[in-house]
Short mmCIF file of C-alpha atoms and ligand atoms in Angstrom, two decimals:
data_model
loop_
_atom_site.label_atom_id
_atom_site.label_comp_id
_atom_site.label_asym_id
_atom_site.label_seq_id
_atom_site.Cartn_x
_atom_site.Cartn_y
_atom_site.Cartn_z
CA UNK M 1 -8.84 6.83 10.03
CA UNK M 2 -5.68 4.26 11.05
CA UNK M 3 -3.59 5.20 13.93
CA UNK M 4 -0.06 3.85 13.62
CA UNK M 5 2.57 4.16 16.78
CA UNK M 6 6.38 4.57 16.15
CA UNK M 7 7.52 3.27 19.54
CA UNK M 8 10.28 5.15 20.71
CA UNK M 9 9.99 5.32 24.19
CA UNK M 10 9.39 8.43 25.66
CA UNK M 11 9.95 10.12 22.18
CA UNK M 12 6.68 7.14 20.40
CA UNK M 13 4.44 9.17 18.40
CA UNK M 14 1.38 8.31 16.65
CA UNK M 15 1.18 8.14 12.93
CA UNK M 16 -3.03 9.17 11.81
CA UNK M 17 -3.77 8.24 7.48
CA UNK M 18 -7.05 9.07 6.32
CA UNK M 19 -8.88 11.12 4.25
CA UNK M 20 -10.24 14.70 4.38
CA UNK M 21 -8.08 14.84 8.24
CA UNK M 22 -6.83 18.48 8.00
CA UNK M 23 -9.52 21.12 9.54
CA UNK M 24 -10.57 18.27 11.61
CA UNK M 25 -8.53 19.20 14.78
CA UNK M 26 -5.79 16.43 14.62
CA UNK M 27 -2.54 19.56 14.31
CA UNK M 28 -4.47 21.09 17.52
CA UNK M 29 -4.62 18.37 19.53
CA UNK M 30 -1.03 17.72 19.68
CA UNK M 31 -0.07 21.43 20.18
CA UNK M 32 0.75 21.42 23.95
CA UNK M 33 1.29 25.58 24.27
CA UNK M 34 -0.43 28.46 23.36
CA UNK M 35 1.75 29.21 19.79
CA UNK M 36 2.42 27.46 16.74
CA UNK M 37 4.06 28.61 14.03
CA UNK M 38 2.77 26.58 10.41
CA UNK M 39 5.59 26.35 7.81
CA UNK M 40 4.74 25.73 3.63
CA UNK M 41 5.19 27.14 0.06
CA UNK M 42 2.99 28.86 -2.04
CA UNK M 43 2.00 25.62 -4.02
CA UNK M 44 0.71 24.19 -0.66
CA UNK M 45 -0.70 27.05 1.07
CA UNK M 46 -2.06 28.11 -1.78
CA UNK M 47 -4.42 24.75 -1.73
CA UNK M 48 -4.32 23.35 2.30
CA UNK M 49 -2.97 26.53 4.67
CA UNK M 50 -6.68 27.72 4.98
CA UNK M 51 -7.85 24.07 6.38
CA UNK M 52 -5.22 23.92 9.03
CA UNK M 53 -5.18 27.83 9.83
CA UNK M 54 -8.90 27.09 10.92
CA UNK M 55 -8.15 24.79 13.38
CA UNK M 56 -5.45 26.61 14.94
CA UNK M 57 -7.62 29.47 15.42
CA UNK M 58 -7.50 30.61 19.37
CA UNK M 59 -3.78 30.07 19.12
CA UNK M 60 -1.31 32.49 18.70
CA UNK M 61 -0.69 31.36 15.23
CA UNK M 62 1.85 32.28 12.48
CA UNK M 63 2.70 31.26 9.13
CA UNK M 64 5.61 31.01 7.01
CA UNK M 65 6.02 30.43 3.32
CA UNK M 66 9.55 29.13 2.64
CA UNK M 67 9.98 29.03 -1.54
CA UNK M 68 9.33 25.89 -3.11
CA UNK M 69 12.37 23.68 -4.56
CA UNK M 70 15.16 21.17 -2.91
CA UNK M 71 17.62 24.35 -4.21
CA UNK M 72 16.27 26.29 -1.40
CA UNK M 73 17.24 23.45 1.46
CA UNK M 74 19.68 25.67 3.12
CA UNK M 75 20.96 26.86 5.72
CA UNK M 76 19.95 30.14 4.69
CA UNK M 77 16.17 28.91 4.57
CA UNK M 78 16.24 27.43 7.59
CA UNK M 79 17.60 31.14 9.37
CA UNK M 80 14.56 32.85 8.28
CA UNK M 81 12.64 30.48 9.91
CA UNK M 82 14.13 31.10 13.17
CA UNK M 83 13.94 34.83 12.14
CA UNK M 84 10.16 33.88 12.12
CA UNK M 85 10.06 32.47 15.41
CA UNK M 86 12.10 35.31 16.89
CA UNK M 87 10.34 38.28 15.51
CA UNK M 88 7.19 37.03 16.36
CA UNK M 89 8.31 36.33 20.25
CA UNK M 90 7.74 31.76 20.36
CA UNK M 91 9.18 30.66 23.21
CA UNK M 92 10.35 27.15 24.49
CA UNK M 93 6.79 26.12 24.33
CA UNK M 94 6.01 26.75 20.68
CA UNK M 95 5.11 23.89 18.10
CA UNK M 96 6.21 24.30 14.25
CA UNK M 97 4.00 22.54 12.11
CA UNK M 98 5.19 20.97 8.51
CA UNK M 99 2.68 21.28 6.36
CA UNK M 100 4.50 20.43 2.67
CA UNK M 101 6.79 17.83 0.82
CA UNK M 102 9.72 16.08 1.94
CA UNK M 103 12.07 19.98 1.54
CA UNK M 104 9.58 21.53 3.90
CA UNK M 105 9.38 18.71 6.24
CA UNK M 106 13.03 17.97 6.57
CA UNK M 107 13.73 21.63 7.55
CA UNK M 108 10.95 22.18 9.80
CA UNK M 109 12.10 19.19 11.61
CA UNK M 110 15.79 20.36 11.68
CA UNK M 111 14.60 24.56 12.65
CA UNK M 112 12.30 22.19 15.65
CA UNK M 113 15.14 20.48 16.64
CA UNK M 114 17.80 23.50 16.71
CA UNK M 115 15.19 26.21 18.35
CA UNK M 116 16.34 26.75 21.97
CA UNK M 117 17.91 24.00 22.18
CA UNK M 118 14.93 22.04 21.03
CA UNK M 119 10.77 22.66 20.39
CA UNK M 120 7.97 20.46 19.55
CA UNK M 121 7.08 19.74 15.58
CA UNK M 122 3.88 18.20 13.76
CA UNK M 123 4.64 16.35 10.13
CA UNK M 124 1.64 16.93 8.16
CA UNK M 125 3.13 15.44 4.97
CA UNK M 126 1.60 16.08 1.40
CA UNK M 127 3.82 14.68 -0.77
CA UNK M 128 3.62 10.34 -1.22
CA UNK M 129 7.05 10.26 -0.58
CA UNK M 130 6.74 12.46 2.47
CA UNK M 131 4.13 10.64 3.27
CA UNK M 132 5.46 7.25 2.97
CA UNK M 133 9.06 8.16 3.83
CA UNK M 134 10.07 11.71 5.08
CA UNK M 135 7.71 12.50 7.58
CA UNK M 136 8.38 9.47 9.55
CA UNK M 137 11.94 9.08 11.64
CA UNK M 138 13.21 11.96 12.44
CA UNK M 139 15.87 12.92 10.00
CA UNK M 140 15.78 16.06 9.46
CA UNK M 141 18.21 18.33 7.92
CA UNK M 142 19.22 21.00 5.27
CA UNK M 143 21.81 20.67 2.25
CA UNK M 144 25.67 21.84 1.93
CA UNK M 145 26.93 23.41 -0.97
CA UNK M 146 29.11 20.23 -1.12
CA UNK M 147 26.93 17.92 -0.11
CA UNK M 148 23.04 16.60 0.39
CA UNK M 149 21.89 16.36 3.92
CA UNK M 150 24.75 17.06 5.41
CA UNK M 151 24.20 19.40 8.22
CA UNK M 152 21.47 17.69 10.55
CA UNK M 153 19.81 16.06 13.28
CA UNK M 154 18.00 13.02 14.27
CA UNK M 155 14.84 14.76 15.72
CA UNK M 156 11.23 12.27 15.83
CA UNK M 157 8.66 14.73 15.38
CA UNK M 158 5.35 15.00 18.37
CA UNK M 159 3.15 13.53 15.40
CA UNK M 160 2.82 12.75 11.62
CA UNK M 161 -1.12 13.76 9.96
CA UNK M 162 -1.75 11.97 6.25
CA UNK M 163 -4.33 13.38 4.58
CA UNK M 164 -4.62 11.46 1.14
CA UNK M 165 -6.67 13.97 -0.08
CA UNK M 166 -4.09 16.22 -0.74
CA UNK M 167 -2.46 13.75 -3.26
CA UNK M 168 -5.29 14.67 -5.48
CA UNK M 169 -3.47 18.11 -6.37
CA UNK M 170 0.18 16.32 -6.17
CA UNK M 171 2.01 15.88 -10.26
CA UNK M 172 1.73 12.46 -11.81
CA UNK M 173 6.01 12.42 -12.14
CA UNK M 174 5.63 13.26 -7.86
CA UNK M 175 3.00 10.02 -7.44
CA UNK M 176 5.52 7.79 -9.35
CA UNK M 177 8.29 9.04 -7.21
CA UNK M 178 6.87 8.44 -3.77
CA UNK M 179 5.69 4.86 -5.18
CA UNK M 180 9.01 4.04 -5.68
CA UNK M 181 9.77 4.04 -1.78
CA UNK M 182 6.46 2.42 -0.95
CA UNK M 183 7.58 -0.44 -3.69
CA UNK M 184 11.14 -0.60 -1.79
CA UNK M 185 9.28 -1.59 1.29
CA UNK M 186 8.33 -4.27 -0.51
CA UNK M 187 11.49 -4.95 -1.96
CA UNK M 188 13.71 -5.22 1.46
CA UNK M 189 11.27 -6.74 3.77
CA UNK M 190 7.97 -7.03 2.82
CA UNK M 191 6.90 -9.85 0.25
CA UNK M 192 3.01 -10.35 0.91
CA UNK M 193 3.08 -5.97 0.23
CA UNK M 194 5.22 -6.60 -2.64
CA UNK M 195 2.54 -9.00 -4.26
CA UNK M 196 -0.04 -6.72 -3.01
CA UNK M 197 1.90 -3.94 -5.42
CA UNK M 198 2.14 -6.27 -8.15
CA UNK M 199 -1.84 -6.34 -7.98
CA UNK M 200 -2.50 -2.97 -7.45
CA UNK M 201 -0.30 -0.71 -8.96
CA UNK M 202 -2.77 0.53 -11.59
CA UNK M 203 -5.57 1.41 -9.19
CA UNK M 204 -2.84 3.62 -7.25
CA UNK M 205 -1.21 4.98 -10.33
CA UNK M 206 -4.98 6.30 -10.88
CA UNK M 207 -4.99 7.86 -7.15
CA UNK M 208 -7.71 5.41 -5.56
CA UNK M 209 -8.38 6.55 -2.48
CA UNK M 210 -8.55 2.74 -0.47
CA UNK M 211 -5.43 1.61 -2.38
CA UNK M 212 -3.45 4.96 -1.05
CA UNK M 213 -4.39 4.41 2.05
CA UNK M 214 -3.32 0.82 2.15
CA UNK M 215 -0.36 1.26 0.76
CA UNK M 216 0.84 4.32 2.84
CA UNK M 217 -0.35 2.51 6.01
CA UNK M 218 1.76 -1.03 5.04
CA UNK M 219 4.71 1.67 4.27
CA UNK M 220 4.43 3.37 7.63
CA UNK M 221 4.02 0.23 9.44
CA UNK M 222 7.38 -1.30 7.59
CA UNK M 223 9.17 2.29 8.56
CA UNK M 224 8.20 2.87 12.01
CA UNK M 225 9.53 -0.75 12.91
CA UNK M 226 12.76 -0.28 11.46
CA UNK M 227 12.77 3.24 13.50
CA UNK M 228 12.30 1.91 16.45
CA UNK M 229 14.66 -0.60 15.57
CA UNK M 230 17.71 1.04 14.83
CA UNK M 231 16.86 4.94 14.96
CA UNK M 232 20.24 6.43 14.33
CA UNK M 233 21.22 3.90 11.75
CA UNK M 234 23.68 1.93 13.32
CA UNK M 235 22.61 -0.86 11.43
CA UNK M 236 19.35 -2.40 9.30
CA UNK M 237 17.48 1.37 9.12
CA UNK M 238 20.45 1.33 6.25
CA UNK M 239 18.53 -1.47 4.17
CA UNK M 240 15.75 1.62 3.56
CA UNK M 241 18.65 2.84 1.03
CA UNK M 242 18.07 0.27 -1.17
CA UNK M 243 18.85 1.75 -5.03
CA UNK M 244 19.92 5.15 -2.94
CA UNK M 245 23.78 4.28 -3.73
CA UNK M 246 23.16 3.90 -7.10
CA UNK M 247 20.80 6.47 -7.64
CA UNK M 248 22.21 9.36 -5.61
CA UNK M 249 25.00 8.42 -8.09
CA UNK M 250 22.61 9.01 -11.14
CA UNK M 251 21.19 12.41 -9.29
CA UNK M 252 24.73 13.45 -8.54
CA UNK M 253 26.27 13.09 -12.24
CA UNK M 254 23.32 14.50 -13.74
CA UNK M 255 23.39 17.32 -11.41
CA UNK M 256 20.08 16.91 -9.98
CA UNK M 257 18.39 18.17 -13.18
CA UNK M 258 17.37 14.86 -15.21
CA UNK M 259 15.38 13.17 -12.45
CA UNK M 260 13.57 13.32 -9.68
CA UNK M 261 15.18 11.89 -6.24
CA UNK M 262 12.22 8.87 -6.63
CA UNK M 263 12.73 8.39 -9.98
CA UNK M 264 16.72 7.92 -9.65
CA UNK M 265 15.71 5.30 -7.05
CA UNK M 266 13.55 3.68 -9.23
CA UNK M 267 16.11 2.93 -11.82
CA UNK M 268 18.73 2.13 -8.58
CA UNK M 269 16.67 -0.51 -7.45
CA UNK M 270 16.30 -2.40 -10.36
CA UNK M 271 20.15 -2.09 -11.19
CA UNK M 272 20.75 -3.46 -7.15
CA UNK M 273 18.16 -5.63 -7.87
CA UNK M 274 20.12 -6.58 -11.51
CA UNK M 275 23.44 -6.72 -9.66
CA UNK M 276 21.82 -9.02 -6.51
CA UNK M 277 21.06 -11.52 -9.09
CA UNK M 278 24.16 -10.94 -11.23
CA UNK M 279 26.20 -12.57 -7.96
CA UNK M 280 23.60 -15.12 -7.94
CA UNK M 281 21.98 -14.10 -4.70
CA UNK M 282 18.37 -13.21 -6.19
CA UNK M 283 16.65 -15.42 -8.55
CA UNK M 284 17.23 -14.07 -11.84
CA UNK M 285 13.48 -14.89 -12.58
CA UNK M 286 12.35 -12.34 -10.35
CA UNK M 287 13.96 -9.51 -12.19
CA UNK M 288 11.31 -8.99 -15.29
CA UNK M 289 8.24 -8.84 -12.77
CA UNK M 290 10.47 -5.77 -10.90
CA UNK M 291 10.95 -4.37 -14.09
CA UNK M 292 7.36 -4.46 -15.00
CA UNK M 293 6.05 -2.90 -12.09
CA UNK M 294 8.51 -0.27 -11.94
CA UNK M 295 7.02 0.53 -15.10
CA UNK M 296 3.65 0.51 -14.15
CA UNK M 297 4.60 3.02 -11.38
CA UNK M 298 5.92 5.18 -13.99
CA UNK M 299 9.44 4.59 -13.12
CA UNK M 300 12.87 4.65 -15.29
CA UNK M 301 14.69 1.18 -15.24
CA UNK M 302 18.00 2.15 -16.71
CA UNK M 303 20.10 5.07 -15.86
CA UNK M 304 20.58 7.73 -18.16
CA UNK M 305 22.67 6.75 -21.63
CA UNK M 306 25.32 9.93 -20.58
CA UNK M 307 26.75 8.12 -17.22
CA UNK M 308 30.20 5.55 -17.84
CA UNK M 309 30.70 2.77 -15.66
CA UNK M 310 33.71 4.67 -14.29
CA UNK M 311 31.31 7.71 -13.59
CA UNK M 312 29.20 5.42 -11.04
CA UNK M 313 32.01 3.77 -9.46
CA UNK M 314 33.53 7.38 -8.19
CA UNK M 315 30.23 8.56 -7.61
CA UNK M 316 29.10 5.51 -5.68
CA UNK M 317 32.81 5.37 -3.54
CA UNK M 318 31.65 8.80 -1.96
CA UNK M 319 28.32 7.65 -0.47
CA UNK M 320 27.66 7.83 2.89
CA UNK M 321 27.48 4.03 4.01
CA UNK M 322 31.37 4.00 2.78
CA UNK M 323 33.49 3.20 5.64
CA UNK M 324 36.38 1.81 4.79
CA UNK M 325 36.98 2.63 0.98
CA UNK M 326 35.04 -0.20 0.06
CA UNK M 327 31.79 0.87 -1.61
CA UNK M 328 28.70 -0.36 0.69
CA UNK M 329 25.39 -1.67 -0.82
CA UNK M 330 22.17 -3.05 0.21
CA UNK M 331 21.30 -5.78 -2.12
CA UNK M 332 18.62 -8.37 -2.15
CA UNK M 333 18.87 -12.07 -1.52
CA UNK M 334 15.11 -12.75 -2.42
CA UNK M 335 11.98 -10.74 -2.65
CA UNK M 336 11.45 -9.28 0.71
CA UNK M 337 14.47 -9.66 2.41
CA UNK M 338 18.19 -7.16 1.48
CA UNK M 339 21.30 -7.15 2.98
CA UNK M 340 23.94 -4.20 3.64
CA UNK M 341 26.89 -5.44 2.20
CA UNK M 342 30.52 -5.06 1.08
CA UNK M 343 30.82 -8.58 0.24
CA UNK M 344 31.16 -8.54 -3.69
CA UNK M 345 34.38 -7.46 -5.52
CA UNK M 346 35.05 -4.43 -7.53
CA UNK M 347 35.74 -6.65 -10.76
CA UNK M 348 32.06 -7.93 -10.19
CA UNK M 349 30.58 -4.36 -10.14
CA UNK M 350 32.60 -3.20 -13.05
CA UNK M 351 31.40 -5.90 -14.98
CA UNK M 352 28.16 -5.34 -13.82
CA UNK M 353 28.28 -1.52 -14.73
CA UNK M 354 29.31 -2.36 -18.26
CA UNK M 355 27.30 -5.06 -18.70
CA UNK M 356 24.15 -1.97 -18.67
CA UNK M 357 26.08 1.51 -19.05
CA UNK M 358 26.20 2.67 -22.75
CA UNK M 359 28.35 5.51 -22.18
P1 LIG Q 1 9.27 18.38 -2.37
O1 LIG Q 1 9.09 18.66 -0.95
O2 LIG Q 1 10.19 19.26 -3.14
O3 LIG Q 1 7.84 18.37 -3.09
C1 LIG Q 1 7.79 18.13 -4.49
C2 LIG Q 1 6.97 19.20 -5.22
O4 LIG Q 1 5.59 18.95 -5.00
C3 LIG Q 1 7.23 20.62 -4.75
O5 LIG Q 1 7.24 21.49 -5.85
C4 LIG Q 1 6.03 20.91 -3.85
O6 LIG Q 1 5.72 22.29 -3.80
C5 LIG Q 1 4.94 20.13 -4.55
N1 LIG Q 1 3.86 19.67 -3.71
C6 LIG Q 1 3.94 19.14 -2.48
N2 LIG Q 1 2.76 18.70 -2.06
C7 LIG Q 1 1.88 18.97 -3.04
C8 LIG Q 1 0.49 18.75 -3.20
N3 LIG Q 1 -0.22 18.09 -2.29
N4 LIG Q 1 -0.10 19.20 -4.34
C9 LIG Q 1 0.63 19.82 -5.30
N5 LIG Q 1 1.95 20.03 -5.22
C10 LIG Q 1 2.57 19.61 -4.10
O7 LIG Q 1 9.77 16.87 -2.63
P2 LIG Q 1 9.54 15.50 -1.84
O8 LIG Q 1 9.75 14.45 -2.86
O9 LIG Q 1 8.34 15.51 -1.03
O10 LIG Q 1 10.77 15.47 -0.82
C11 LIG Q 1 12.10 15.43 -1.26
C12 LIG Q 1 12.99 15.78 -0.09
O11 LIG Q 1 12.78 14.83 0.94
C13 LIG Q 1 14.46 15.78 -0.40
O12 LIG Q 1 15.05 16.95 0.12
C14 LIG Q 1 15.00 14.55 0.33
O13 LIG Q 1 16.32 14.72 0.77
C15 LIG Q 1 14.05 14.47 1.48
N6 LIG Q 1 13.90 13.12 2.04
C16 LIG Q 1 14.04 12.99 3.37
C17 LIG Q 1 13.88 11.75 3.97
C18 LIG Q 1 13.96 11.63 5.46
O14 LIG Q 1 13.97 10.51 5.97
N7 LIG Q 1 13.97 12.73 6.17
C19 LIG Q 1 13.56 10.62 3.19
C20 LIG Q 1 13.41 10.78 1.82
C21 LIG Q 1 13.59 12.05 1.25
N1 LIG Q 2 14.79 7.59 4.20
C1 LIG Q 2 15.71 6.76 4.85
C2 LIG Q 2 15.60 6.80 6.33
O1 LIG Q 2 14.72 7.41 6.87
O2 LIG Q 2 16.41 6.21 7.00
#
């Protein structure tokens, strides 16, 4: 097993990867009172509830099974888990454990946060892009009607438990989408990993156990130092949204149907990747070895044919990193090392956009 730290002060919590952890007492030993309540879907519990029920046992211990699907990231959702909490009498002292993908994580982290006035919560990711992403830096939060992730909280979790065993029952499409963030570690500030990708991505697009674990540990590593870093995003923790702008645009127009979130990223990065190199800031040589390892991870490379360059440009004006009307992206200058920027013109983009959009 590795032990990661995410040094946050008083607030640092350990990261533990391995395989086969759950049952082995990891949740319990960072469960400080006397209840816990565990928080999953069907899909999950159905496979890993049993393992971590069994080391809870002697606690007061109860479980809630949210329904599975981003649809159900709600505000609603999150009430019945406090309904949970309530009925069954957990008090200031409680810990909520995570035990699913990034949905369940995110608002188990936001119900831990909001509980009076604030409880303890274990991330015991089993997704790869929970596991890689998610799990670690406390945002947490649930969606809006007219918007994603909009009601929230910055809210670090007591500890974060990777078992890479449970990746054996995760979909192919879900492997490809977590290895898209892993590869954007690469991307913004990591070039030895990136290489190490390059090498490797067919031994972890067939699940080996040693490459998962190497590549979720180099991904936690690069994570937890831009946490504790810049926690609230004041500044570089933004460069971890590289292809986001562009992709939440693809998710957005397609009405979160077409894609997966991972997959939309995929195709975002190599279009901030094309567009870094369009202004002559990356070496246009590096592009077709991005492309073919976003491949090899299974990922798209082009948005979908339906979406104008027009479409992207409104889409892309409302993203979050827009301050001042001026669309905001992170874009690279070389392998391993992106920028946030505003500093390319609107004419560029638009050309850009065209230059790729068939619509
Ligand atoms: P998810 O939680 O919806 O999980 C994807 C699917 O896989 C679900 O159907 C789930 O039931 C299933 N599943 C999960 N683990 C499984 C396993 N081991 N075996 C079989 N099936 C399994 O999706 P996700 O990609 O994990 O997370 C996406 C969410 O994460 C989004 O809501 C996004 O906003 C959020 N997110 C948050 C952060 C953050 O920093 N907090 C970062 C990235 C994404
Ligand atoms: N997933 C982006 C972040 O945690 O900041």
């Amino acid at each position: 097993m590795r032990t990661l730290q995410v040094e946050l002060g008083q607030r640092s919590y350990p990261i533990y990867i391995g395989e086969s952890l759950l049952g082995e007492g990891l949740i319990r030993r960072h469960i400080k009172g006397k209840q816990a309540l565990v928080v999953s879907n069907q899909v999950i519990a159905d496979h890993y509830l049993p393992q971590v029920l069994e080391e809870l046992e002697g606690l007061e211990c109860h479980t809630l099974i949210l329904p599975d699907g981003e649809q159900y990231k709600t505000l609603d959702t999150l009430n019945t888990i406090f309904s949970a909490l309530l009925e069954h009498g957990h008090n200031r002292s409680t810990t909520l454990v995570a035990l699913g993908g990034g949905v369940v994580g995110d608002m188990v982290g936001f119900a831990a946060a909001c509980y009076q006035r604030g409880v303890d919560f274990i991330q015991v990711p089993t997704t790869l892009l929970a596991q890689v992403d998610s799990s670690v830096g406390g945002k947490t939060a649930v969606n809006h009607s007219l918007g994603k992730n909009m009601i929230g909280a910055f809210y670090q979790p007591n500890a974060v438990i990777i078992d890479t065993q449970v990746l054996t029952t995760l979909p192919q499409r879900e492997l490809s989408a977590g290895l898209a963030e892993v590869i954007k570690y690469g991307l913004i500030r990591d070039q030895e990993f990136y290489q190490w990708l390059e090498q490797n991505i067919a031994l972890l697009m067939q699940r080996d156990a040693q490459a998962l674990i190497h590549a979720i540990e180099q991904s936690c590593i690069n994570k937890a130092q831009v946490v504790a870093e810049d926690e609230t995003e004041q500044g570089n923790r933004a460069l971890l949204n590289l292809g986001h702008t562009f992709g939440h645009a693809i998710e957005t127009a397609t009405n979160y149907s077409l894609w997966l979130h991972g997959e939309a990223v995929g195709a975002g990065m190599m279009m901030a990747a094309e567009f870094s190199a369009a202004l002559g800031w990356l070496d246009k040589g590096q592009l077709p070895a991005l492309a073919a390892l976003l491949e090899a991870a299974g990922l798209p490379l082009t948005p979908p044919a339906e979406i104008s360059a027009e479409d992207f440009v409104t889409l892309m004006s409302r993203d979050k990193k827009v301050l001042t009307g001026q669309i905001r992206l992170v874009l690279l200058k070389a392998i391993g090392e992106a920028v946030v920027t505003e500093n390319f013109s609107n004419e560029a983009l638009m050309a850009y956009l065209n230059s790729i959009c068939e619509a």
